[in-house]
Coordinates of C-alpha atoms in Angstrom, one line a residue:
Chain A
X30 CA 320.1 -15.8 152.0
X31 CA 318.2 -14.2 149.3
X32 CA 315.1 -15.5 147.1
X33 CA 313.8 -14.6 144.0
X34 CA 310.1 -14.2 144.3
X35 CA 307.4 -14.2 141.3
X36 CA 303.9 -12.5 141.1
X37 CA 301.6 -14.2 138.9
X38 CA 299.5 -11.4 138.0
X39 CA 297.0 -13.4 135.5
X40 CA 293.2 -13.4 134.8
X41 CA 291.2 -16.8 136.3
X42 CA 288.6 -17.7 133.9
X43 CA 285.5 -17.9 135.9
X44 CA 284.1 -21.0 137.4
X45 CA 287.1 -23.2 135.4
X46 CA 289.3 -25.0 137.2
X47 CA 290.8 -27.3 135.2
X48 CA 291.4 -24.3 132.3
X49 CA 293.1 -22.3 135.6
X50 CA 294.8 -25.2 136.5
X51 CA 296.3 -25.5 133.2
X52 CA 297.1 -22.0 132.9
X53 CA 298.8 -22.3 137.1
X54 CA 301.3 -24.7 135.1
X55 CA 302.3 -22.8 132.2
X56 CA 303.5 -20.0 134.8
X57 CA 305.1 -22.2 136.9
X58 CA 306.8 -23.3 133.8
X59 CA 307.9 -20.1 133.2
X60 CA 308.8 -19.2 136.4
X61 CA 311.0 -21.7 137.0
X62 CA 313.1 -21.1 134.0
X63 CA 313.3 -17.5 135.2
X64 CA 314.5 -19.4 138.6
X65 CA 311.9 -18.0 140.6
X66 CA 311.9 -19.5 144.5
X67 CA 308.9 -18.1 145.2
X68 CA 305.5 -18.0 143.0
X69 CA 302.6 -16.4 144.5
X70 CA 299.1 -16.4 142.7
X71 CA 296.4 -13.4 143.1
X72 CA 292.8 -13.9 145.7
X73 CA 291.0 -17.6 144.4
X74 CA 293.7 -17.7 141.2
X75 CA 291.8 -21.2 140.2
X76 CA 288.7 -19.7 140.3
X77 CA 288.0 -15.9 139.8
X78 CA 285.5 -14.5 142.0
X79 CA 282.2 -13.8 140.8
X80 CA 281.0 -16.9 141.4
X81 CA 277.8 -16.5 143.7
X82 CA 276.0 -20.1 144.0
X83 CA 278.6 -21.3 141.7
X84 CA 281.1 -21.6 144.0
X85 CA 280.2 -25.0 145.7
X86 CA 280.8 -26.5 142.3
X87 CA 284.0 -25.7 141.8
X88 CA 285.1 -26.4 145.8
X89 CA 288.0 -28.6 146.3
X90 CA 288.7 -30.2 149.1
X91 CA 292.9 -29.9 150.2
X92 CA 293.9 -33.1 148.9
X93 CA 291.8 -32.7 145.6
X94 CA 293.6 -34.5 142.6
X95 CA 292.7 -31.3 140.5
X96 CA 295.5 -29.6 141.6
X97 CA 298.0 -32.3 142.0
X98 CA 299.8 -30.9 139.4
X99 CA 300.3 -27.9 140.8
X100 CA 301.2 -29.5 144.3
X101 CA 303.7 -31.7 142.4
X102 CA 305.3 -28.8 140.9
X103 CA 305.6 -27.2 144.4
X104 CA 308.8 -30.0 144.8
X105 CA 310.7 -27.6 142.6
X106 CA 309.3 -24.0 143.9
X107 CA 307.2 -22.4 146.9
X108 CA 303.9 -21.4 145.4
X109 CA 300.8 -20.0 146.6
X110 CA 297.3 -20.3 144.8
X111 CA 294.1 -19.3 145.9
X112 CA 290.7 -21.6 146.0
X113 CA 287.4 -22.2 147.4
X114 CA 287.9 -24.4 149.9
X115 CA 285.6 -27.4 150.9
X116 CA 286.3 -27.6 154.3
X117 CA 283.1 -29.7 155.3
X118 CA 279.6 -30.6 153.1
X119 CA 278.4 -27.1 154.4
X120 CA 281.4 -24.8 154.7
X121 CA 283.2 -23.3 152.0
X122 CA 286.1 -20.6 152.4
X123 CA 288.0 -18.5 150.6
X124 CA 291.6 -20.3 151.0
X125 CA 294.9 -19.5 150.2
X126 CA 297.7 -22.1 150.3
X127 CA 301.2 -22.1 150.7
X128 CA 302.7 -25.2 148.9
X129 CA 306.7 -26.3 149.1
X130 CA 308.2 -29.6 148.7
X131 CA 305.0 -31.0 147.1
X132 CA 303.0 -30.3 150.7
X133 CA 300.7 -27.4 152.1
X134 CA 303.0 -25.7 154.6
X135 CA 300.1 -23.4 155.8
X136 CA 296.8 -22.9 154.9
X137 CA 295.2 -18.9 155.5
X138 CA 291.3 -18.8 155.2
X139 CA 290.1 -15.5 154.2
X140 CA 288.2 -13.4 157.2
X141 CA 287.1 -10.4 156.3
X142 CA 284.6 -11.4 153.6
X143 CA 283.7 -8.5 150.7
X144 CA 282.0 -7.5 147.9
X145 CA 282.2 -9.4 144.6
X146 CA 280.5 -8.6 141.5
X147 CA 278.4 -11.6 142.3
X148 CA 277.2 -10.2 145.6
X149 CA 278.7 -10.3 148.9
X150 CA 280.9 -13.4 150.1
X151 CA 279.6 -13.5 153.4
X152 CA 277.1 -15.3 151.7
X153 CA 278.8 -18.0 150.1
X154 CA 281.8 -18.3 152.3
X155 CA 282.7 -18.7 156.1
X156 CA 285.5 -16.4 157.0
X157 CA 288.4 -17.9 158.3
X158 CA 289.3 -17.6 162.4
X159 CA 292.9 -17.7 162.5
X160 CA 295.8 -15.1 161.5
X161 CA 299.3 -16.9 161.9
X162 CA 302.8 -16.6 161.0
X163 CA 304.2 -19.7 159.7
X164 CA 307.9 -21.1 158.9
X165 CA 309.5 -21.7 155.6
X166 CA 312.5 -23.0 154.3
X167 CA 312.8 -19.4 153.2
X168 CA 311.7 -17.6 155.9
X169 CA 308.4 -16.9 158.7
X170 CA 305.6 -15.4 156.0
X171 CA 302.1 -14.3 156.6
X172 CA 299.3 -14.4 154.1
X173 CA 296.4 -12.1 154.4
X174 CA 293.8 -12.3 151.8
X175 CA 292.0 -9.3 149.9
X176 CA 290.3 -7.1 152.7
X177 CA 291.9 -9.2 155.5
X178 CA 294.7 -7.0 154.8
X179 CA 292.9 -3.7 155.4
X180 CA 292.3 -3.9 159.0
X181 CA 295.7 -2.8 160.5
X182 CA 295.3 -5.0 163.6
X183 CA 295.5 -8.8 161.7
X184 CA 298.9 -7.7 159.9
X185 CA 300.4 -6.1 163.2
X186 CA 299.5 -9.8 164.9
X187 CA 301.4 -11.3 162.0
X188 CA 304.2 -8.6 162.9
X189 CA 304.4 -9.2 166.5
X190 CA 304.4 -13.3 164.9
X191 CA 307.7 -12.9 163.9
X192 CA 307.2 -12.5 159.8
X193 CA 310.1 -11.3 157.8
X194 CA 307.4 -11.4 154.6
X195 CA 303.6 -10.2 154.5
X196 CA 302.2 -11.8 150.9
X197 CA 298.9 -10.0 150.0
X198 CA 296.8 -12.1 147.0
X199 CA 294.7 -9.5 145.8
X200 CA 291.6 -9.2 143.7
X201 CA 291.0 -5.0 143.6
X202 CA 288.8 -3.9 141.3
X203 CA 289.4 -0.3 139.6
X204 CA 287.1 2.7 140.1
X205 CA 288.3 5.7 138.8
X206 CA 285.5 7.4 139.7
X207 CA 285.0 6.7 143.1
X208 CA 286.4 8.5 146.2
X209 CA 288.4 7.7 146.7
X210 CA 289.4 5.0 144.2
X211 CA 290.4 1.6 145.4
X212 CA 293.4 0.9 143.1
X213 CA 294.5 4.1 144.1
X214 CA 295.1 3.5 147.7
X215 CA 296.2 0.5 146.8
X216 CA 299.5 2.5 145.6
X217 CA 299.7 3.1 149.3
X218 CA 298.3 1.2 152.1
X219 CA 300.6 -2.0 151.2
X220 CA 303.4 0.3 151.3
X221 CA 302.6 1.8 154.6
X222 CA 302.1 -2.3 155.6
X223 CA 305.6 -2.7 154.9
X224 CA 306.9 0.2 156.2
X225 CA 304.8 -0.4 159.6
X226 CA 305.9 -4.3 160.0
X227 CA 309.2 -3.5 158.7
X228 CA 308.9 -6.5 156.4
X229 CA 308.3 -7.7 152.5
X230 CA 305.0 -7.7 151.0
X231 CA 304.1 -8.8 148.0
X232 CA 300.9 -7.7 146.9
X233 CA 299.5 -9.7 143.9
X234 CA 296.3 -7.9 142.1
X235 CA 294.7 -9.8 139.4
X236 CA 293.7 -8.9 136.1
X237 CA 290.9 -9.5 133.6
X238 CA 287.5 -8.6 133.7
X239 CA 284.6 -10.2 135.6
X240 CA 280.7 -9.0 135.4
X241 CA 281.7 -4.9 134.6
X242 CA 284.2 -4.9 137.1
X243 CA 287.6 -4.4 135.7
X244 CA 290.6 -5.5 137.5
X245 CA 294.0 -3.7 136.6
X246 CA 296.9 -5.7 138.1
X247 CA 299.2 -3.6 139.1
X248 CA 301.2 -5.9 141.3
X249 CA 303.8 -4.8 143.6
X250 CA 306.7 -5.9 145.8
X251 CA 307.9 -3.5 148.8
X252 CA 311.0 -4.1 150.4
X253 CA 310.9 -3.8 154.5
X254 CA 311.6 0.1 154.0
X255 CA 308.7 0.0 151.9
X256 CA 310.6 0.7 149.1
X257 CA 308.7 -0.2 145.5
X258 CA 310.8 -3.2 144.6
X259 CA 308.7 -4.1 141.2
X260 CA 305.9 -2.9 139.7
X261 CA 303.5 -5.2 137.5
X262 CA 301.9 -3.3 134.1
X263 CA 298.0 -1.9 134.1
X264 CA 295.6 -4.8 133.0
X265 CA 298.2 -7.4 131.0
X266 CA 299.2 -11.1 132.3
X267 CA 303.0 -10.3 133.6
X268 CA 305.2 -12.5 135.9
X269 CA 306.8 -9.9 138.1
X270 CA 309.8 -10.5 139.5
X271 CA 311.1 -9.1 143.0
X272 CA 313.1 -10.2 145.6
X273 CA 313.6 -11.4 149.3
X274 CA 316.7 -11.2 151.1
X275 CA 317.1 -11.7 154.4
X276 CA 320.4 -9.1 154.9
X277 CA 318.5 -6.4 153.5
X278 CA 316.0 -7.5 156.5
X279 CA 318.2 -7.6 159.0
X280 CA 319.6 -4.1 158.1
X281 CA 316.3 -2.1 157.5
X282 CA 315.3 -4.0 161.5
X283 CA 318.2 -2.5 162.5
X284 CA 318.2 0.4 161.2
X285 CA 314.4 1.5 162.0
X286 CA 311.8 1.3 164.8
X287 CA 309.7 -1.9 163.9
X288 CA 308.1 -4.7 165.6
X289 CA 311.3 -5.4 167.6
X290 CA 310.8 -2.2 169.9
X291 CA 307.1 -3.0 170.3
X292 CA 305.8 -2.9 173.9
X293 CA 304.3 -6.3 173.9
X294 CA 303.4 -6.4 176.9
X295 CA 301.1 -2.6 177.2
X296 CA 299.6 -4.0 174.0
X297 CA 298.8 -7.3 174.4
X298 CA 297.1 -6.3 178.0
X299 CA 295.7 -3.8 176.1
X300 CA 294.2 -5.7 173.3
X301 CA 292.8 -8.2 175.9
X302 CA 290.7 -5.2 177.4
X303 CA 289.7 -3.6 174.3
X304 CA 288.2 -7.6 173.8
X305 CA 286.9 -7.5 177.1
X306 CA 284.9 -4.3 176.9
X307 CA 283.6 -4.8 173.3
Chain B
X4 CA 288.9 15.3 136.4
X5 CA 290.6 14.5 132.9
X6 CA 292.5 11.7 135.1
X7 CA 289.6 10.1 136.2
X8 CA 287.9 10.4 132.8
X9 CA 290.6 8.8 130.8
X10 CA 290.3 5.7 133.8
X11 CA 287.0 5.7 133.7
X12 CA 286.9 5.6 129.2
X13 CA 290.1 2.7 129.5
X14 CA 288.1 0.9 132.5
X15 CA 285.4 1.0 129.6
X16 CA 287.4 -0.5 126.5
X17 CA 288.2 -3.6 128.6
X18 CA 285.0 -4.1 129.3
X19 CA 283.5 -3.7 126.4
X20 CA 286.1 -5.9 124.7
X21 CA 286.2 -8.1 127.1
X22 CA 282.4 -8.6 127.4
X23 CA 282.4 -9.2 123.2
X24 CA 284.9 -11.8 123.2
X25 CA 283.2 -13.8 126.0
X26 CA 279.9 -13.8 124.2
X27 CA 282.0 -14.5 120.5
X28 CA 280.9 -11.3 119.0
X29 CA 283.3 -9.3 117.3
X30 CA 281.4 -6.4 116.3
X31 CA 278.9 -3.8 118.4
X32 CA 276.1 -1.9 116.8
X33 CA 274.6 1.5 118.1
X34 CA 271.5 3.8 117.4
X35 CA 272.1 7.1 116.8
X36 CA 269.1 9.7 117.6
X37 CA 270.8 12.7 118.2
X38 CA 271.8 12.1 122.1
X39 CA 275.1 12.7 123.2
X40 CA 274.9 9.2 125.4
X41 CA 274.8 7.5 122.0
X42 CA 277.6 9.0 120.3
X43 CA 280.0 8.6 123.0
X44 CA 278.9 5.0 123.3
X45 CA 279.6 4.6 119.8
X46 CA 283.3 6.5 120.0
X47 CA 284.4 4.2 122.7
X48 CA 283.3 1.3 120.9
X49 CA 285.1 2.6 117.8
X50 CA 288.4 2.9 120.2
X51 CA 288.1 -0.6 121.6
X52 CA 287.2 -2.4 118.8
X53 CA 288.2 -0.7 115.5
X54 CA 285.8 2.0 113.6
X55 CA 285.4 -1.1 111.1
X56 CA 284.1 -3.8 114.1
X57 CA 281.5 -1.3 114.6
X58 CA 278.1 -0.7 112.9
X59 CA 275.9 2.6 113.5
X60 CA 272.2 2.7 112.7
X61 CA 270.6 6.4 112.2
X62 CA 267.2 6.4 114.0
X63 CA 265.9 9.6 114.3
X64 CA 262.5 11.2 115.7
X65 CA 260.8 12.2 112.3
X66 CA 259.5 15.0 114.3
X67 CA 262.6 16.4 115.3
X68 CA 262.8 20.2 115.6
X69 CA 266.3 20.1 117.5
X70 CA 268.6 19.1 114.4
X71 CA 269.0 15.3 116.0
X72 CA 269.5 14.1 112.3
X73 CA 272.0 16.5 111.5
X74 CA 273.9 15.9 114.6
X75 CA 273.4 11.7 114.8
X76 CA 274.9 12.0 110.8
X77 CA 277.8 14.2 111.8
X78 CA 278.2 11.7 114.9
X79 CA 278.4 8.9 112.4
X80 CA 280.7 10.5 110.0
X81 CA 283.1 11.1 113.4
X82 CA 282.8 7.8 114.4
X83 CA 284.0 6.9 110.9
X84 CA 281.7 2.9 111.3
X85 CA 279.4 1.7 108.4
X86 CA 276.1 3.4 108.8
X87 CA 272.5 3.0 108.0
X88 CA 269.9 5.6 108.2
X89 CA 266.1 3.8 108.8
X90 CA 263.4 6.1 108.7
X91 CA 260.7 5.7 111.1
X92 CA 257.8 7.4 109.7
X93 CA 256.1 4.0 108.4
X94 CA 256.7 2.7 111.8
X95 CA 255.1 5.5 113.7
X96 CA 252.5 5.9 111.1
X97 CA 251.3 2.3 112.2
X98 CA 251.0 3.3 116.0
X99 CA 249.0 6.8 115.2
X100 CA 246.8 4.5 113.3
X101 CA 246.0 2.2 115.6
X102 CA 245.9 4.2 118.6
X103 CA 245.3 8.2 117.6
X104 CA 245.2 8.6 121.4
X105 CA 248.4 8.0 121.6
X106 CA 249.9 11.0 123.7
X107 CA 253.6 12.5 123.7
X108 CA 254.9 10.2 126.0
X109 CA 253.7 7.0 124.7
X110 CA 254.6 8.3 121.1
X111 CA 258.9 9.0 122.7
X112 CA 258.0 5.2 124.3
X113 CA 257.4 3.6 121.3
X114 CA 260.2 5.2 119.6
X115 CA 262.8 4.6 122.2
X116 CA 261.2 0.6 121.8
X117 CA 261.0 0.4 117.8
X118 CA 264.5 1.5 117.8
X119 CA 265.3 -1.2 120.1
X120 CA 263.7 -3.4 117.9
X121 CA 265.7 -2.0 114.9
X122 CA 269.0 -2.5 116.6
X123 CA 268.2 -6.0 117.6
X124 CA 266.8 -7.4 114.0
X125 CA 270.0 -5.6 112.4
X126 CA 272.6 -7.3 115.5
X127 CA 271.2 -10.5 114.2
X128 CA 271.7 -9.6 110.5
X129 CA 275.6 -8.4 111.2
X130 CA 276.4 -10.7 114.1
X131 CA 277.0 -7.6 116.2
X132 CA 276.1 -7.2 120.0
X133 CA 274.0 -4.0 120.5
X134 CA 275.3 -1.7 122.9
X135 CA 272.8 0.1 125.3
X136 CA 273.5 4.1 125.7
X137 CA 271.8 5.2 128.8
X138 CA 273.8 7.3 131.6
X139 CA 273.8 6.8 135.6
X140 CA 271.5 9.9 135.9
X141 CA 269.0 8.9 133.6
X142 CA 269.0 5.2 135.1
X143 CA 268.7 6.9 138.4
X144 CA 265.7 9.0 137.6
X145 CA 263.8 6.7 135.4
X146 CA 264.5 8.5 132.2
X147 CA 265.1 5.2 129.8
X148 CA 262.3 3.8 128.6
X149 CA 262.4 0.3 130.2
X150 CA 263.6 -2.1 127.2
X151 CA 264.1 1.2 125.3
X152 CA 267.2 3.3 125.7
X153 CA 268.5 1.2 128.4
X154 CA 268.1 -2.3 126.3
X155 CA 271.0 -4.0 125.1
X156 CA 274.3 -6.4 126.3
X157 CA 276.4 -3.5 127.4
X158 CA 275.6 -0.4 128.7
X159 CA 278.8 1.2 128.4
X160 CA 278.4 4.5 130.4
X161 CA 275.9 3.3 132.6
X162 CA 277.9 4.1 135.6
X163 CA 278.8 7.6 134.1
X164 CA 276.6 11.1 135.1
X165 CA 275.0 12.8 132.4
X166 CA 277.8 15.6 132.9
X167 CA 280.4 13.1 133.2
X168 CA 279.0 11.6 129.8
X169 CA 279.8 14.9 128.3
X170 CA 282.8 15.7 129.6
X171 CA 284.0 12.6 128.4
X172 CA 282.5 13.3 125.1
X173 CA 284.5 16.5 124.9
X174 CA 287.8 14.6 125.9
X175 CA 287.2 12.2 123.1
X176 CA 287.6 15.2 120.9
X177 CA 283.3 15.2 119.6
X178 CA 283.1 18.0 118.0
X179 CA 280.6 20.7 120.3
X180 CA 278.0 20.8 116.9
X181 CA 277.7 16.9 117.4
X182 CA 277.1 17.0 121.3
X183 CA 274.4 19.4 121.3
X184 CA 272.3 21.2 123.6
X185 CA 272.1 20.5 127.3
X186 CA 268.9 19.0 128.0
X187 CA 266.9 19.5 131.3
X188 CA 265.3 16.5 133.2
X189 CA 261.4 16.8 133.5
X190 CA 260.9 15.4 137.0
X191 CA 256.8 15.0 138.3
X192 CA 255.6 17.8 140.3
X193 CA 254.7 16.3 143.1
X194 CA 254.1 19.4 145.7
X195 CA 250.8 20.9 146.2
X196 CA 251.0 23.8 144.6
X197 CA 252.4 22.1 141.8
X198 CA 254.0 23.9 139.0
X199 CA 257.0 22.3 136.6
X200 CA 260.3 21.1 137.9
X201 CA 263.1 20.8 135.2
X202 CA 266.1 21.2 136.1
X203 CA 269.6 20.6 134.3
X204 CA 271.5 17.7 134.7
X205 CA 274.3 20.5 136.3
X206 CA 272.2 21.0 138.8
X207 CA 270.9 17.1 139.0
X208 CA 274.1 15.3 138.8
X209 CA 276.2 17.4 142.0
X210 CA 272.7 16.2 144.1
X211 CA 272.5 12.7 142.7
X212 CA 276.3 12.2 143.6
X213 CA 276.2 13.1 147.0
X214 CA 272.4 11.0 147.7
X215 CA 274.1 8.1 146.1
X216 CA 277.5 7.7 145.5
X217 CA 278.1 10.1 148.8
X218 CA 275.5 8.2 151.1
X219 CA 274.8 11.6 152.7
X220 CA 271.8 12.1 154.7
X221 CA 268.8 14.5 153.7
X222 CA 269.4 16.4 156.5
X223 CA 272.7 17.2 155.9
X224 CA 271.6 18.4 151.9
X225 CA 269.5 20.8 153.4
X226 CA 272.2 22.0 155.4
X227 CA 274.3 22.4 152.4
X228 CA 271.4 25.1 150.8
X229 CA 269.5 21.8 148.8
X230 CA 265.5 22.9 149.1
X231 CA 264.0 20.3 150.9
X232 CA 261.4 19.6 149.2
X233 CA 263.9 19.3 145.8
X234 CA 266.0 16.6 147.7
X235 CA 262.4 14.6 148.8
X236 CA 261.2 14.6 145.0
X237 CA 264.7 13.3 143.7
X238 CA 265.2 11.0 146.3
X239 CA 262.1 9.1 146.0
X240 CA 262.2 9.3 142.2
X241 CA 265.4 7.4 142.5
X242 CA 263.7 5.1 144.7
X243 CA 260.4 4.9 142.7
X244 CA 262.3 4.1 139.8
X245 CA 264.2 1.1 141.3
X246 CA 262.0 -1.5 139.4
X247 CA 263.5 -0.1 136.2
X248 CA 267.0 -0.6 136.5
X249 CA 267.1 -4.5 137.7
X250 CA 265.9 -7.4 135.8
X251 CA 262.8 -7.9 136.2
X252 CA 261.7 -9.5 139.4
X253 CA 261.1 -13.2 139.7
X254 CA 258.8 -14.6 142.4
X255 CA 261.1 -17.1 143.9
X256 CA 259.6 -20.2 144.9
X257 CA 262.2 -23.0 143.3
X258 CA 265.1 -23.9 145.8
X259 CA 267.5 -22.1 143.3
X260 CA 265.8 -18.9 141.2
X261 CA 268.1 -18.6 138.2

């Protein structure tokens, strides 16, 4: 079994969801005729993220009609998108959803909140309280969103979940003068993700810029030897195109200490005291 | 270093195009008075928008002993923009003349603020955005005259180090005539014993890197052979000059401030 999988590396326009909406299709469109299985969309793709007290005005809640489209077109393709969530009159997250066969086959709410250039999200989101694994017609994925993905722990829970693909939507900013510079590691720490879990990961960066901070793309796909599968260009819209096959999974499992070999029980006894003694 | 300079001048262009085409501008306007901060500003702009999207304005200090006119005229003739040259004699006339009183410092004030003025009245005539030229260190340390230097839509190498400014100005291929001197920062004596303390933004920016960007404690400066009383005076003219680098401040008392 093998899937063709698309990053949408694209720029949200801030604050407009119906002109991201719009702009969601037109990839889809394309992605399709390239016969893409897969399509996944960077960190809040129908929003951008600078949006400070903005972003209650552009909350949907899951069945909003505004993305209907979008859901529709999931019938023909998987496709992930990222939103602000309304998940009550008071609680908005930063969601990403998995949508196949014109449903939401898992929902992941962001829980490592950040910095944007509109201040911190801690104060317009809540973070999210699970980390799961879920089943696809394609395979078990796991979605963790923007920082979520730097704290080693939530993606070796999704290992130990049974995922054969960790899919990163991504909003890094570049800093080439900071030490050291985000985009930077990000040429390795997704890597060292795939080569840890021994699984996929597609790690989909946006571009465009928002408030001064630039964002330069630079999508990748790793295969589960953490091989660089496909690259996306510096700071241009691109639909990059990897792949996900399951005998190349199989193989690399095989071949390679991974998840498989972990001792489950030492660490998850272990884990519970660590939580007990924090 | 020439890595993270050619990031840091691309990371730049995007922005500044980027930031013009979301406010429908097409064209950028700078002042040139002889500083190095200008002319790079007005370089970058060149590269990210075209030499002809961009408009220069030659403002210089009629009192000028340092060659600013010769080097802001060179910088425009680099650049290769349309350029006007305003004299501000009239202008400054008028302030003497009002106010003979007027020392040094309000005299570089009300330049740094008639130029301003200059750049904004001409952005309206040529529908072109006026970029601000002010670096990280002089932000830091109060050095732009608040709605002076630092005015403007864009501050292009506002998150660059006075050295850093340079250095970029040297990768752009400026010309070492059109840079000019190194100038020293005049910070205010504040010991008791007094006595001037300028030092060069070499020695300012290493400091200012490791305070700010490097979080590192006093302590630990002092450690490293910074004097202590050196760090102190920097540290709190960073913080002393906070007011100057944020809009200005809003007593909220509406559910939603703007």
């Amino acid at each position: 079994m093998s899937f063709v999988v698309g990053l949408a590396q694209m720029a949200p326009r801030l604050a407009d969801v119906r002109g991201n909406v719009e702009r969601h299709l037109q990839i889809i469109e394309e992605a399709s005729s390239r016969h893409v299985n897969i399509l996944l969309f960077p960190e809040l793709s129908l929003t951008g993220q600078a949006l400070g007290d903005l972003a209650v005005d552009v909350a949907l809640t899951l069945d909003s009609a505004l993305f209907a489209d979008i859901r529709r077109s999931s019938k023909e393709l998987a496709i992930g998108i990222g939103l602000v969530e309304r998940a009550s009159d008071r609680v908005l997250r930063n969601s990403y959803l998995y949508l196949d066969g014109g449903t939401i086959i898992h929902l992941h709410r962001k829980l490592h909140l950040e910095r944007t250039p509109a201040g911190a999200e801690s104060e317009v989101f809540s973070p999210g309280r699970r980390i799961r694994s879920f089943d696809t017609r394609r395979g078990r994925f796991g979605i963790l969103t923007g920082a979520d993905a730097r704290h080693v722990a939530a993606a070796g829970v999704l290992a130990l979940d049974g995922m054969d693909a960790l899919i990163l939507p991504l909003a890094i900013a570049a800093r080439p003068n900071a030490t050291p510079p985000p985009e930077e590691e990000a040429e390795v720490w997704p890597r060292a993700l795939a080569m840890m879990t021994r699984s996929y990961v597609f790690a989909i960066n946006r571009v465009g810029v928002e408030e001064g901070w630039t964002y330069p793309g630079a999508s990748r796909a790793y295969g589960p030897r953490g091989e660089l599968m496909a690259e996306g260009p510096t700071d241009e819209d691109s639909l990059v195109i990897a792949s996900l096959d399951h005998e190349v999974l199989r193989r690399a499992r095989i071949a390679a200490t991974g998840p498989k070999d972990e001792a489950r029980d030492v660490v998850f006894r272990e884990m519970d005291r660590v939580s007990r003694e924090s | 270093m020439s890595r993270d300079i050619t990031a840091s001048a691309h990371a730049i262009t995007v922005v500044l195009r980027s930031t013009l085409r979301d406010a429908s501008f097409r064209r950028g306007i700078v002042g040139l008075s002889g500083r190095v901060d200008e002319i790079v500003v007005a370089a970058l702009a060149a590269e990210a928008l075209s030499a002809e999207q961009v408009r220069l304005l030659v403002l210089v200090d009629p009192e000028d002993e340092t060659g600013a006119a010769e080097r802001a005229r060179a910088a425009a003739e680099h650049v290769g923009a349309d350029t006007e040259e305003i004299g501000l004699d009239p202008h400054l006339d008028a302030l003497l003349r009002d106010a003979p009183e007027a020392d040094p410092k309000r005299r570089r004030a009300f330049l740094a603020r008639l130029r301003t003025n200059l750049l904004h009245d001409r952005s309206l005539a040529h529908r072109a955005l006026v970029l601000a030229a002010t670096s990280k260190t002089d932000l830091l340390l109060g050095r732009a005259t608040l709605y002076g230097e630092s005015a403007g839509a864009v501050n292009p190498i506002g998150d660059l180090y006075a050295t850093e400014v340079v250095a970029l100005a040297e990768h752009l291929g400026i010309p070492a005539d059109v840079i000019g001197p190194p100038p020293v920062v005049d910070l205010p004596a504040r010991s008791a014993e007094g006595g001037g303390f300028e030092p060069s933004y070499a020695w300012i920016d290493p400091l200012l890197k490791l305070l700010v960007d490097g979080r590192v404690r006093r302590r630990e400066l002092t450690e490293m052979g910074y004097d202590r009383a050196d760090v102190q005076r920097v540290a709190s003219t960073v913080r002393r000059n906070r007011y100057r680098r944020r809009p200005p401040v809003i007593p909220a008392v509406s559910g939603r401030p703007v």
